Coordinates of C-alpha atoms in Angstrom, one line a residue:
F1 CA 95.0 61.5 74.9
V2 CA 91.3 61.8 74.8
A3 CA 89.0 61.7 77.8
S4 CA 85.5 62.1 78.7
R5 CA 84.0 63.1 82.1
G6 CA 80.4 62.4 82.9
H7 CA 77.9 63.3 85.6
H8 CA 75.7 60.3 86.4
S9 CA 72.3 61.3 87.9
D10 CA 72.2 58.3 90.3
I11 CA 74.9 56.0 91.5
G12 CA 73.3 54.7 94.7
G13 CA 73.4 56.2 98.1
I14 CA 70.9 57.4 100.7
S15 CA 68.4 59.2 98.1
P16 CA 68.0 59.3 94.3
G17 CA 70.1 61.9 92.6
S18 CA 73.7 62.6 93.0
M19 CA 73.7 65.1 96.0
P20 CA 71.5 63.9 98.8
P21 CA 71.0 67.1 101.0
H22 CA 71.4 65.2 104.3
S23 CA 74.6 63.2 103.5
T24 CA 77.5 63.4 105.9
N25 CA 80.1 61.1 104.3
L26 CA 80.9 60.3 100.8
E27 CA 79.5 56.7 101.0
E28 CA 76.0 58.1 101.5
E29 CA 76.3 60.0 98.1
G30 CA 76.7 56.7 96.2
A31 CA 79.3 54.5 94.6
R32 CA 82.9 55.5 95.1
I33 CA 85.2 54.2 92.4
V34 CA 88.8 54.6 93.6
A35 CA 90.5 52.8 90.7
F36 CA 88.8 50.6 88.2
K37 CA 89.6 49.7 84.7
L38 CA 86.4 50.0 82.8
V39 CA 87.7 48.6 79.5
K40 CA 90.4 45.9 79.6
N41 CA 91.8 44.4 76.4
G42 CA 89.0 46.1 74.5
K43 CA 86.1 44.6 76.5
F44 CA 83.7 46.5 78.7
Q45 CA 84.0 45.1 82.2
E46 CA 80.2 45.0 82.8
E47 CA 80.4 42.6 85.8
G48 CA 83.0 44.5 87.7
I49 CA 81.3 47.9 87.4
T50 CA 78.0 46.4 88.1
D51 CA 79.4 45.0 91.3
I52 CA 80.7 48.5 92.2
L53 CA 77.4 50.3 91.4
V54 CA 75.0 47.7 93.1
N55 CA 76.9 46.5 96.1
Q56 CA 77.1 49.6 98.4
E57 CA 76.6 50.2 102.1
Y58 CA 73.8 52.7 101.7
G59 CA 72.0 51.1 98.7
G60 CA 73.1 50.6 95.2
T61 CA 72.1 52.4 92.0
R62 CA 68.5 52.7 91.2
N63 CA 68.9 52.3 87.5
L64 CA 71.8 50.0 86.6
K65 CA 70.6 49.9 83.0
D66 CA 71.0 53.7 82.5
N67 CA 74.3 53.7 84.3
L68 CA 75.6 51.0 82.0
S69 CA 74.4 52.8 78.9
D70 CA 75.9 56.0 80.0
L71 CA 79.3 54.4 80.7
R72 CA 79.1 52.6 77.3
A73 CA 78.4 56.0 75.6
Q74 CA 81.4 57.5 77.2
V75 CA 83.6 54.6 76.1
A76 CA 82.2 55.0 72.6
A77 CA 83.0 58.7 72.7
N78 CA 86.5 58.0 73.8
N79 CA 86.9 55.3 71.1
S80 CA 85.5 57.9 68.5
G81 CA 87.9 60.4 69.7
I82 CA 90.8 58.1 69.4
R83 CA 90.0 57.1 65.9
L84 CA 89.6 60.7 64.8
L85 CA 92.8 61.7 66.5
H86 CA 94.7 58.9 64.7
Q87 CA 93.0 59.9 61.5
L88 CA 94.2 63.5 62.1
V89 CA 97.7 62.6 62.6
E90 CA 97.6 60.2 59.7
E91 CA 96.4 63.1 57.4
N92 CA 98.6 65.9 58.7
G93 CA 101.4 64.4 60.6
L94 CA 102.1 64.3 64.4
D95 CA 104.2 67.4 64.3
T96 CA 101.5 69.6 62.7
V97 CA 98.7 68.2 65.0
E98 CA 100.9 68.8 68.0
A99 CA 101.7 72.3 66.8
Y100 CA 98.1 73.2 66.3
M101 CA 97.2 71.8 69.8
H102 CA 99.8 74.1 71.2
F103 CA 98.4 77.1 69.1
I104 CA 95.1 76.4 70.4
Q105 CA 96.3 76.5 73.9
H106 CA 98.4 79.5 73.4
N107 CA 95.5 81.3 71.8
A108 CA 93.2 80.6 74.6
E109 CA 95.8 81.7 77.2
M110 CA 96.2 85.0 75.4
A111 CA 92.5 85.5 75.2
V112 CA 92.1 85.0 79.0
R113 CA 95.1 87.1 79.8
H114 CA 93.8 90.0 77.5
M115 CA 90.2 89.7 79.3
L116 CA 92.1 90.0 82.6
K117 CA 94.2 93.0 81.5
D118 CA 90.9 94.7 80.3
F119 CA 89.3 93.8 83.7
A120 CA 92.2 95.3 85.6
A121 CA 92.1 98.4 83.6
Q122 CA 88.5 99.0 84.1
H123 CA 87.9 97.7 87.6
G124 CA 91.4 97.8 89.3
T125 CA 94.0 95.0 89.9
K126 CA 92.2 93.4 93.0
T127 CA 88.7 92.2 93.3
H128 CA 87.0 90.5 96.2
A129 CA 83.9 88.6 96.8
I130 CA 82.3 86.5 99.7
D131 CA 79.1 84.5 99.6
Y132 CA 77.7 82.1 102.1
M133 CA 76.2 78.6 101.8
D134 CA 72.9 77.7 103.5
D135 CA 74.7 76.7 106.7
G136 CA 76.6 80.0 106.9
T137 CA 80.0 78.6 105.6
P138 CA 81.7 81.3 103.7
I139 CA 83.1 81.1 100.2
E140 CA 85.5 83.8 99.9
L141 CA 87.7 84.8 96.8
T142 CA 90.2 87.4 96.2
I143 CA 91.7 87.8 92.7
N144 CA 94.8 89.7 92.3
I145 CA 95.7 90.6 88.6
D146 CA 99.0 91.6 87.1
P147 CA 98.0 94.3 84.7
D148 CA 101.0 93.9 82.6
S149 CA 101.1 90.1 82.1
G150 CA 97.5 89.4 82.5
S151 CA 98.3 86.6 85.1
A152 CA 96.1 86.3 88.1
C153 CA 96.1 84.7 91.5
F154 CA 92.9 83.3 92.8
D155 CA 93.0 83.1 96.6
F156 CA 90.3 81.4 98.4
E157 CA 91.7 82.3 101.8
G158 CA 88.8 82.9 104.3
T159 CA 86.7 80.1 102.7
G160 CA 85.3 78.0 105.5
P161 CA 86.5 74.5 106.3
Q162 CA 85.3 71.2 104.9
I163 CA 81.7 70.7 106.1
L164 CA 79.7 67.8 107.2
G165 CA 77.7 67.7 104.0
N166 CA 77.7 67.1 100.3
L167 CA 79.1 70.5 99.1
N168 CA 82.8 70.1 99.6
A169 CA 85.0 70.8 96.6
P170 CA 88.3 69.0 96.0
P171 CA 91.1 70.8 94.2
A172 CA 90.1 69.4 90.7
V173 CA 86.5 70.8 91.0
T174 CA 87.8 74.2 92.3
Y175 CA 90.2 74.5 89.3
S176 CA 87.5 73.5 86.9
A177 CA 85.1 76.2 88.4
V178 CA 87.8 78.8 87.9
I179 CA 88.7 77.8 84.4
Y180 CA 84.9 77.6 83.5
S181 CA 84.4 81.1 85.0
L182 CA 87.4 82.6 83.1
R183 CA 86.2 80.9 79.9
S184 CA 82.7 82.3 80.1
L185 CA 84.1 85.9 80.6
V186 CA 86.3 85.7 77.5
G187 CA 84.5 87.9 74.9
Q188 CA 85.5 85.9 71.9
D189 CA 85.0 82.3 70.6
I190 CA 87.8 80.1 71.5
P191 CA 87.9 76.2 71.5
L192 CA 87.0 74.5 74.7
N193 CA 90.2 72.5 74.7

């Protein structure tokens, strides 16, 4: 599979930008797309996505042209990825491509485990941090590292509850933040995938 994830600077809502500071519900932040097939039978669904981006309770997108261009660019990136992945499989065979995908994942895992083992040896197997958002809500993290395997548990116990604002993080965003942090701490070049 290939995928692209984008951050669009304005998708409507109570103010320009993607994080209005005074929003208290998701609709105030702009378009919510629960499920929408952006490309059907090879055709970009401009009318449908335009309807989603423009017709909102708190005001539609302020720059539809840029939104549509950005979405088309993401579709083009995915199409390019599909084409290149097919080409790679055609040139090398599916078994070889899958094997190298697993090698890359295994290499990344071993690099992270090695970094965590080193961290545990230098700083101990448990680390803890707490910070506070502007409203005083705590973000608390305890990391327990197994010094033998290099595995770790990231425990957010003590983090405040969901707030009435725009800085809540669903699990996918939390996982991404942890993975990004680990990736940035690895002291060697590893592919991002």
